[in-house]
PDB file of C-alpha atoms in Angstrom:
ATOM      1  CA  MET I   1       0.186  -0.225  -0.141  1.00 79.00           C
ATOM      2  CA  GLU I   2       1.412   3.548  -1.198  1.00 91.00           C
ATOM      3  CA  SER I   3       2.057   6.169   1.767  1.00 94.00           C
ATOM      4  CA  VAL I   4       1.299   9.731   1.729  1.00 96.00           C
ATOM      5  CA  LEU I   5       1.965  12.275   4.380  1.00 96.00           C
ATOM      6  CA  VAL I   6      -0.473  15.246   4.809  1.00 97.00           C
ATOM      7  CA  ILE I   7       1.166  18.390   6.326  1.00 96.00           C
ATOM      8  CA  ASP I   8      -1.212  20.989   6.775  1.00 95.00           C
ATOM      9  CA  ASP I   9      -2.562  23.171   9.810  1.00 92.00           C
ATOM     10  CA  ASP I  10      -6.008  23.231   8.795  1.00 92.00           C
ATOM     11  CA  GLU I  11      -7.930  20.633  10.402  1.00 92.00           C
ATOM     12  CA  LYS I  12     -10.929  20.544   8.253  1.00 93.00           C
ATOM     13  CA  ILE I  13      -8.715  20.177   5.165  1.00 92.00           C
ATOM     14  CA  THR I  14      -6.497  17.574   6.869  1.00 94.00           C
ATOM     15  CA  SER I  15      -9.610  15.593   7.701  1.00 94.00           C
ATOM     16  CA  LEU I  16     -11.165  15.605   4.299  1.00 94.00           C
ATOM     17  CA  VAL I  17      -7.888  14.753   2.470  1.00 95.00           C
ATOM     18  CA  ARG I  18      -6.968  12.166   4.926  1.00 95.00           C
ATOM     19  CA  ARG I  19     -10.478  10.718   4.720  1.00 95.00           C
ATOM     20  CA  SER I  20     -10.552  11.093   0.696  1.00 95.00           C
ATOM     21  CA  LEU I  21      -7.044   9.518   0.489  1.00 95.00           C
ATOM     22  CA  ALA I  22      -7.729   6.336   2.730  1.00 94.00           C
ATOM     23  CA  PHE I  23     -10.895   5.662   0.532  1.00 93.00           C
ATOM     24  CA  ALA I  24      -8.802   5.450  -2.564  1.00 93.00           C
ATOM     25  CA  GLY I  25      -6.568   2.846  -0.678  1.00 93.00           C
ATOM     26  CA  TYR I  26      -3.540   5.106   0.343  1.00 95.00           C
ATOM     27  CA  GLN I  27      -1.770   4.802   3.925  1.00 94.00           C
ATOM     28  CA  VAL I  28      -1.899   8.382   5.504  1.00 96.00           C
ATOM     29  CA  ARG I  29      -0.704   9.950   8.237  1.00 95.00           C
ATOM     30  CA  THR I  30      -0.746  13.506   9.148  1.00 96.00           C
ATOM     31  CA  ALA I  31       1.147  16.581  10.771  1.00 95.00           C
ATOM     32  CA  ALA I  32      -0.342  19.850  11.944  1.00 93.00           C
ATOM     33  CA  ASP I  33       2.737  21.791  11.330  1.00 93.00           C
ATOM     34  CA  GLY I  34       6.293  21.917   9.653  1.00 92.00           C
ATOM     35  CA  GLU I  35       8.072  20.606  12.453  1.00 93.00           C
ATOM     36  CA  ALA I  36       5.949  17.740  13.363  1.00 93.00           C
ATOM     37  CA  GLY I  37       5.968  17.059   9.693  1.00 93.00           C
ATOM     38  CA  LEU I  38       9.930  16.764   9.305  1.00 93.00           C
ATOM     39  CA  LYS I  39       9.906  14.535  12.497  1.00 91.00           C
ATOM     40  CA  LEU I  40       7.497  12.242  10.816  1.00 92.00           C
ATOM     41  CA  LEU I  41       9.884  11.878   7.662  1.00 88.00           C
ATOM     42  CA  THR I  42      12.641  10.977  10.078  1.00 84.00           C
ATOM     43  CA  GLU I  43      10.685   7.933  11.017  1.00 85.00           C
ATOM     44  CA  ASP I  44       9.111   6.642   7.861  1.00 85.00           C
ATOM     45  CA  THR I  45       9.775   8.416   4.385  1.00 87.00           C
ATOM     46  CA  PRO I  46       6.301   8.249   2.788  1.00 93.00           C
ATOM     47  CA  ASP I  47       5.874   7.675  -1.372  1.00 93.00           C
ATOM     48  CA  LEU I  48       4.425  10.875  -1.557  1.00 96.00           C
ATOM     49  CA  ILE I  49       4.114  14.693   0.807  1.00 97.00           C
ATOM     50  CA  ILE I  50       0.984  16.930   0.480  1.00 97.00           C
ATOM     51  CA  LEU I  51       2.312  19.915   2.022  1.00 95.00           C
ATOM     52  CA  ASP I  52       0.514  23.095   2.854  1.00 93.00           C
ATOM     53  CA  VAL I  53       2.499  26.494   2.360  1.00 91.00           C
ATOM     54  CA  MET I  54       1.356  28.705   5.259  1.00 89.00           C
ATOM     55  CA  MET I  55       1.850  27.074   8.621  1.00 90.00           C
ATOM     56  CA  PRO I  56       3.164  27.703  12.090  1.00 84.00           C
ATOM     57  CA  LYS I  57       6.846  27.325  13.264  1.00 84.00           C
ATOM     58  CA  LEU I  58       8.009  26.275   9.881  1.00 89.00           C
ATOM     59  CA  ASP I  59       6.140  27.049   6.560  1.00 90.00           C
ATOM     60  CA  GLY I  60       5.878  25.079   3.452  1.00 91.00           C
ATOM     61  CA  TRP I  61       8.724  26.485   1.601  1.00 89.00           C
ATOM     62  CA  GLU I  62      11.430  25.825   4.447  1.00 92.00           C
ATOM     63  CA  VAL I  63       9.951  22.325   4.679  1.00 93.00           C
ATOM     64  CA  VAL I  64      10.294  21.495   1.185  1.00 92.00           C
ATOM     65  CA  ARG I  65      14.071  22.963   1.080  1.00 90.00           C
ATOM     66  CA  ARG I  66      15.115  20.771   4.043  1.00 91.00           C
ATOM     67  CA  ILE I  67      13.828  17.944   2.347  1.00 90.00           C
ATOM     68  CA  ARG I  68      15.398  18.224  -0.830  1.00 87.00           C
ATOM     69  CA  GLU I  69      18.872  19.317   1.442  1.00 83.00           C
ATOM     70  CA  ALA I  70      18.484  16.028   2.995  1.00 82.00           C
ATOM     71  CA  GLY I  71      18.663  14.511  -0.450  1.00 78.00           C
ATOM     72  CA  LEU I  72      15.168  12.971  -0.383  1.00 82.00           C
ATOM     73  CA  SER I  73      13.494  12.641  -3.473  1.00 83.00           C
ATOM     74  CA  VAL I  74      10.099  11.953  -2.341  1.00 91.00           C
ATOM     75  CA  PRO I  75       7.326  13.760  -4.226  1.00 92.00           C
ATOM     76  CA  VAL I  76       5.890  16.812  -3.055  1.00 95.00           C
ATOM     77  CA  LEU I  77       2.603  18.095  -3.646  1.00 95.00           C
ATOM     78  CA  MET I  78       2.235  21.945  -2.306  1.00 92.00           C
ATOM     79  CA  LEU I  79      -1.313  23.324  -1.562  1.00 91.00           C
ATOM     80  CA  THR I  80      -1.660  27.152  -1.353  1.00 86.00           C
ATOM     81  CA  ALA I  81      -4.449  29.626  -1.053  1.00 80.00           C
ATOM     82  CA  LYS I  82      -2.447  31.874  -3.110  1.00 70.00           C
ATOM     83  CA  ASP I  83      -2.630  31.799  -6.877  1.00 68.00           C
ATOM     84  CA  ASP I  84       0.425  33.823  -7.232  1.00 69.00           C
ATOM     85  CA  VAL I  85       3.018  32.599  -9.971  1.00 71.00           C
ATOM     86  CA  SER I  86       6.026  34.022  -8.044  1.00 74.00           C
ATOM     87  CA  ASP I  87       4.925  31.599  -5.175  1.00 73.00           C
ATOM     88  CA  ARG I  88       4.487  28.695  -7.226  1.00 74.00           C
ATOM     89  CA  VAL I  89       7.635  29.357  -8.607  1.00 77.00           C
ATOM     90  CA  ARG I  90       9.344  29.882  -5.457  1.00 79.00           C
ATOM     91  CA  GLY I  91       8.049  26.790  -4.212  1.00 79.00           C
ATOM     92  CA  LEU I  92       8.986  24.761  -7.239  1.00 81.00           C
ATOM     93  CA  ASP I  93      12.346  25.949  -7.205  1.00 82.00           C
ATOM     94  CA  LEU I  94      13.188  24.467  -3.928  1.00 84.00           C
ATOM     95  CA  GLY I  95      12.178  21.285  -4.945  1.00 85.00           C
ATOM     96  CA  ALA I  96       8.472  20.805  -5.109  1.00 89.00           C
ATOM     97  CA  ASP I  97       6.857  18.517  -8.012  1.00 90.00           C
ATOM     98  CA  ASP I  98       3.609  20.165  -8.395  1.00 90.00           C
ATOM     99  CA  TYR I  99       1.240  22.841  -6.850  1.00 88.00           C
ATOM    100  CA  LEU I 100      -2.197  22.924  -6.083  1.00 91.00           C
ATOM    101  CA  VAL I 101      -4.436  26.362  -5.490  1.00 89.00           C
ATOM    102  CA  LYS I 102      -6.895  26.278  -2.423  1.00 88.00           C
ATOM    103  CA  PRO I 103     -10.019  25.710  -2.618  1.00 88.00           C
ATOM    104  CA  PHE I 104      -9.535  22.528  -4.473  1.00 91.00           C
ATOM    105  CA  ALA I 105     -11.780  19.517  -6.102  1.00 93.00           C
ATOM    106  CA  LEU I 106     -10.713  16.233  -4.207  1.00 94.00           C
ATOM    107  CA  ASP I 107     -10.979  14.343  -7.709  1.00 94.00           C
ATOM    108  CA  GLU I 108      -8.007  16.657  -8.940  1.00 94.00           C
ATOM    109  CA  LEU I 109      -6.099  16.229  -5.940  1.00 95.00           C
ATOM    110  CA  LEU I 110      -6.473  12.405  -6.109  1.00 95.00           C
ATOM    111  CA  ALA I 111      -5.472  12.706  -9.914  1.00 94.00           C
ATOM    112  CA  ARG I 112      -2.169  14.720  -9.204  1.00 93.00           C
ATOM    113  CA  VAL I 113      -1.120  12.060  -6.421  1.00 95.00           C
ATOM    114  CA  ARG I 114      -1.565   9.458  -9.000  1.00 94.00           C
ATOM    115  CA  ALA I 115       0.433  11.184 -11.582  1.00 91.00           C
ATOM    116  CA  LEU I 116       3.299  11.941  -9.044  1.00 92.00           C
ATOM    117  CA  LEU I 117       3.626   8.192  -7.751  1.00 91.00           C
ATOM    118  CA  ARG I 118       3.597   6.936 -11.296  1.00 88.00           C
ATOM    119  CA  ARG I 119       6.309   9.723 -12.555  1.00 83.00           C
ATOM    120  CA  ALA I 120       8.066   8.682  -9.389  1.00 81.00           C
ATOM    121  CA  HIS I 121       7.749   4.662 -10.296  1.00 76.00           C
ATOM    122  CA  ASP I 122       8.992   5.562 -13.784  1.00 70.00           C
ATOM    123  CA  ALA I 123      11.708   7.451 -12.643  1.00 63.00           C
ATOM    124  CA  ALA I 124      12.880   4.303 -10.411  1.00 60.00           C
ATOM    125  CA  ASP I 125      13.368   2.364 -13.530  1.00 59.00           C
ATOM    126  CA  ARG I 126      15.544   4.804 -15.085  1.00 60.00           C
ATOM    127  CA  PRO I 127      19.369   4.866 -15.286  1.00 58.00           C
ATOM    128  CA  ARG I 128      20.943   6.605 -12.089  1.00 74.00           C
ATOM    129  CA  ARG I 129      23.780   8.431 -13.994  1.00 83.00           C
ATOM    130  CA  LEU I 130      23.103  10.161 -17.343  1.00 88.00           C
ATOM    131  CA  ALA I 131      25.678  11.382 -20.051  1.00 89.00           C
ATOM    132  CA  PHE I 132      25.654  13.391 -23.094  1.00 91.00           C
ATOM    133  CA  GLN I 133      29.284  14.395 -24.328  1.00 90.00           C
ATOM    134  CA  ASP I 134      31.102  15.385 -21.671  1.00 90.00           C
ATOM    135  CA  LEU I 135      27.668  16.712 -19.512  1.00 93.00           C
ATOM    136  CA  VAL I 136      26.999  13.927 -16.730  1.00 92.00           C
ATOM    137  CA  LEU I 137      24.185  14.050 -14.340  1.00 91.00           C
ATOM    138  CA  ASP I 138      24.072  11.941 -11.337  1.00 89.00           C
ATOM    139  CA  LEU I 139      20.606  11.269 -10.246  1.00 83.00           C
ATOM    140  CA  ASP I 140      21.075   9.916  -6.625  1.00 77.00           C
ATOM    141  CA  ALA I 141      23.529  12.683  -5.723  1.00 80.00           C
ATOM    142  CA  ARG I 142      21.655  15.248  -7.969  1.00 85.00           C
ATOM    143  CA  GLU I 143      24.457  16.473  -8.891  1.00 88.00           C
ATOM    144  CA  ALA I 144      25.833  17.812 -12.652  1.00 93.00           C
ATOM    145  CA  TYR I 145      28.953  18.026 -14.230  1.00 92.00           C
ATOM    146  CA  ARG I 146      30.299  19.174 -17.362  1.00 92.00           C
ATOM    147  CA  GLY I 147      34.056  18.296 -18.251  1.00 86.00           C
ATOM    148  CA  GLY I 148      34.654  17.299 -15.050  1.00 86.00           C
ATOM    149  CA  ARG I 149      33.507  20.685 -13.137  1.00 90.00           C
ATOM    150  CA  ARG I 150      30.536  20.691 -11.168  1.00 92.00           C
ATOM    151  CA  ILE I 151      27.404  22.616 -12.009  1.00 93.00           C
ATOM    152  CA  GLU I 152      25.530  24.223  -9.244  1.00 92.00           C
ATOM    153  CA  LEU I 153      22.006  23.930 -10.247  1.00 92.00           C
ATOM    154  CA  THR I 154      18.424  24.771  -8.435  1.00 90.00           C
ATOM    155  CA  ALA I 155      15.994  22.025  -7.991  1.00 86.00           C
ATOM    156  CA  LYS I 156      14.165  23.156 -11.220  1.00 88.00           C
ATOM    157  CA  GLU I 157      17.048  23.612 -13.123  1.00 92.00           C
ATOM    158  CA  PHE I 158      18.269  20.281 -12.314  1.00 92.00           C
ATOM    159  CA  GLU I 159      14.923  18.774 -13.465  1.00 91.00           C
ATOM    160  CA  LEU I 160      15.086  20.481 -16.539  1.00 94.00           C
ATOM    161  CA  LEU I 161      18.302  19.214 -17.567  1.00 95.00           C
ATOM    162  CA  ARG I 162      17.367  15.820 -16.474  1.00 93.00           C
ATOM    163  CA  LEU I 163      14.642  15.916 -18.734  1.00 94.00           C
ATOM    164  CA  PHE I 164      16.879  17.105 -21.839  1.00 95.00           C
ATOM    165  CA  MET I 165      19.378  14.344 -21.293  1.00 93.00           C
ATOM    166  CA  GLU I 166      16.455  11.908 -21.189  1.00 90.00           C
ATOM    167  CA  ASN I 167      15.713  12.751 -24.536  1.00 92.00           C
ATOM    168  CA  PRO I 168      18.912  13.626 -26.155  1.00 92.00           C
ATOM    169  CA  ARG I 169      18.518  14.807 -30.097  1.00 92.00           C
ATOM    170  CA  ARG I 170      14.677  14.541 -29.734  1.00 93.00           C
ATOM    171  CA  VAL I 171      12.742  18.130 -30.170  1.00 94.00           C
ATOM    172  CA  LEU I 172      11.036  18.724 -27.083  1.00 94.00           C
ATOM    173  CA  SER I 173       7.806  21.207 -27.632  1.00 93.00           C
ATOM    174  CA  ARG I 174       7.619  24.097 -24.970  1.00 90.00           C
ATOM    175  CA  ASP I 175       4.009  22.358 -24.011  1.00 88.00           C
ATOM    176  CA  GLN I 176       5.718  19.156 -23.317  1.00 89.00           C
ATOM    177  CA  ILE I 177       8.641  20.549 -21.085  1.00 91.00           C
ATOM    178  CA  MET I 178       5.944  22.850 -19.368  1.00 88.00           C
ATOM    179  CA  GLN I 179       3.874  19.843 -18.483  1.00 83.00           C
ATOM    180  CA  LYS I 180       6.795  17.399 -17.533  1.00 83.00           C
ATOM    181  CA  ILE I 181       8.739  20.183 -15.168  1.00 85.00           C
ATOM    182  CA  TRP I 182       6.203  22.617 -13.869  1.00 79.00           C
ATOM    183  CA  GLY I 183       2.988  20.259 -14.363  1.00 70.00           C
ATOM    184  CA  TYR I 184       0.611  22.962 -15.195  1.00 57.00           C
ATOM    185  CA  ASP I 185       0.013  25.634 -17.637  1.00 51.00           C
ATOM    186  CA  TYR I 186       1.324  29.123 -17.611  1.00 51.00           C
ATOM    187  CA  SER I 187      -0.241  31.718 -19.465  1.00 47.00           C
ATOM    188  CA  GLY I 188       1.006  32.294 -23.064  1.00 49.00           C
ATOM    189  CA  GLU I 189       2.739  35.469 -22.105  1.00 51.00           C
ATOM    190  CA  SER I 190       4.959  33.720 -19.422  1.00 69.00           C
ATOM    191  CA  ASN I 191       8.765  33.237 -20.577  1.00 84.00           C
ATOM    192  CA  VAL I 192       9.709  31.088 -17.249  1.00 87.00           C
ATOM    193  CA  LEU I 193      11.006  28.413 -19.533  1.00 90.00           C
ATOM    194  CA  GLU I 194      12.802  30.667 -21.831  1.00 92.00           C
ATOM    195  CA  VAL I 195      14.539  31.980 -18.680  1.00 92.00           C
ATOM    196  CA  TYR I 196      15.447  28.490 -17.045  1.00 93.00           C
ATOM    197  CA  VAL I 197      16.882  27.713 -20.486  1.00 95.00           C
ATOM    198  CA  ALA I 198      18.867  30.747 -20.487  1.00 95.00           C
ATOM    199  CA  MET I 199      19.938  29.793 -17.098  1.00 94.00           C
ATOM    200  CA  LEU I 200      21.257  26.178 -17.784  1.00 95.00           C
ATOM    201  CA  ARG I 201      22.734  27.633 -21.008  1.00 95.00           C
ATOM    202  CA  GLN I 202      25.064  30.133 -19.010  1.00 94.00           C
ATOM    203  CA  LYS I 203      26.053  27.447 -16.272  1.00 94.00           C
ATOM    204  CA  THR I 204      26.568  24.654 -18.685  1.00 93.00           C
ATOM    205  CA  GLU I 205      28.671  26.761 -21.196  1.00 91.00           C
ATOM    206  CA  GLU I 206      30.409  29.299 -18.593  1.00 86.00           C
ATOM    207  CA  HIS I 207      33.998  27.422 -18.984  1.00 78.00           C
ATOM    208  CA  GLY I 208      33.788  27.441 -22.652  1.00 79.00           C
ATOM    209  CA  GLY I 209      31.701  24.583 -23.387  1.00 80.00           C
ATOM    210  CA  SER I 210      29.648  24.232 -26.828  1.00 88.00           C
ATOM    211  CA  ARG I 211      26.292  25.266 -26.627  1.00 92.00           C
ATOM    212  CA  LEU I 212      24.251  21.692 -26.143  1.00 93.00           C
ATOM    213  CA  ILE I 213      20.553  23.136 -25.434  1.00 95.00           C
ATOM    214  CA  GLN I 214      19.942  24.105 -28.939  1.00 94.00           C
ATOM    215  CA  THR I 215      16.873  26.318 -29.835  1.00 94.00           C
ATOM    216  CA  VAL I 216      14.504  24.955 -32.814  1.00 93.00           C
ATOM    217  CA  ARG I 217      12.788  27.581 -34.192  1.00 91.00           C
ATOM    218  CA  GLY I 218       9.092  27.270 -33.951  1.00 89.00           C
ATOM    219  CA  LEU I 219       9.349  23.836 -32.622  1.00 92.00           C
ATOM    220  CA  GLY I 220      11.138  23.861 -29.229  1.00 93.00           C
ATOM    221  CA  TYR I 221      14.319  22.710 -27.555  1.00 95.00           C
ATOM    222  CA  VAL I 222      16.609  19.936 -28.066  1.00 95.00           C
ATOM    223  CA  LEU I 223      19.644  18.746 -26.820  1.00 95.00           C
ATOM    224  CA  ARG I 224      22.467  18.055 -29.247  1.00 91.00           C
ATOM    225  CA  GLY I 225      25.975  18.743 -30.073  1.00 75.00           C
ATOM    226  CA  ASP I 226      26.853  21.621 -32.713  1.00 62.00           C
ATOM    227  CA  ARG I 227      26.242  20.519 -36.110  1.00 48.00           C
TER     228      ARG I 227
END
C-alpha cells in the first residue's frame, strides 16, 4: 500500500484529504505543522507528501527546502491559498513537484497524487547516471558536471536538464516541457521556460563549453552537439 504524508495546519482540510486518500486505498499520516511533519519523515519516508505553504513554526517552503537538502527525492505536492505565479515558482525552485491552489476539487487532488506517484515509479526504473558528450548528471547525488567541473543547479534547473538528457537529440515542444517540469499551464505571456533555458545555457557553457541545449525555431528545444 502506498503511503502519503499530509502536512497542513487546517484541521478541516487535513481531515477531508485524509479520508479521501484512505478511501482511495492509500495509507495516510498527518502532521499539523512543518516541524511535526519533518519529525515524521525521520521515522519513515512516505511515497508522497502533500504540503501546505502557510503553517506555523515552519512554512511549507522551508519544509520542502529541508527535504531536498536531506537528499530525499519523495514527490511533494504543495497546497496554497495564493494563486500567484511567483509563489508557485518559489516552491518549485525549492524542489516541489506540483502545486494545487485552494480551494480545490478532491478529484483533482487524487489525480495529481496518482500522476506524481506514476512519475516516481517510472523514475525508479531509469538509469541513475545520465551522460551526453562531456555533460554528466548524477541522479542519486543530484549533481551535474561538465568536463569534470561541478555545475551548481537549483532543483528546477536540475529537473529541466534531466528531461533534456533523458531525451537526447529529440526536439521537445514548449508544451511538453511545461507539462513535464511544471505540471500545469502558465499563461501564454509567461517566459519562465525561456528564462530557465537561458540559465542552464549560462551554467553549462560558462567554462567555454559548446552549446548543447539548442533552439529549434517554431518547434522547441533539443539537446544535441553543434552541427
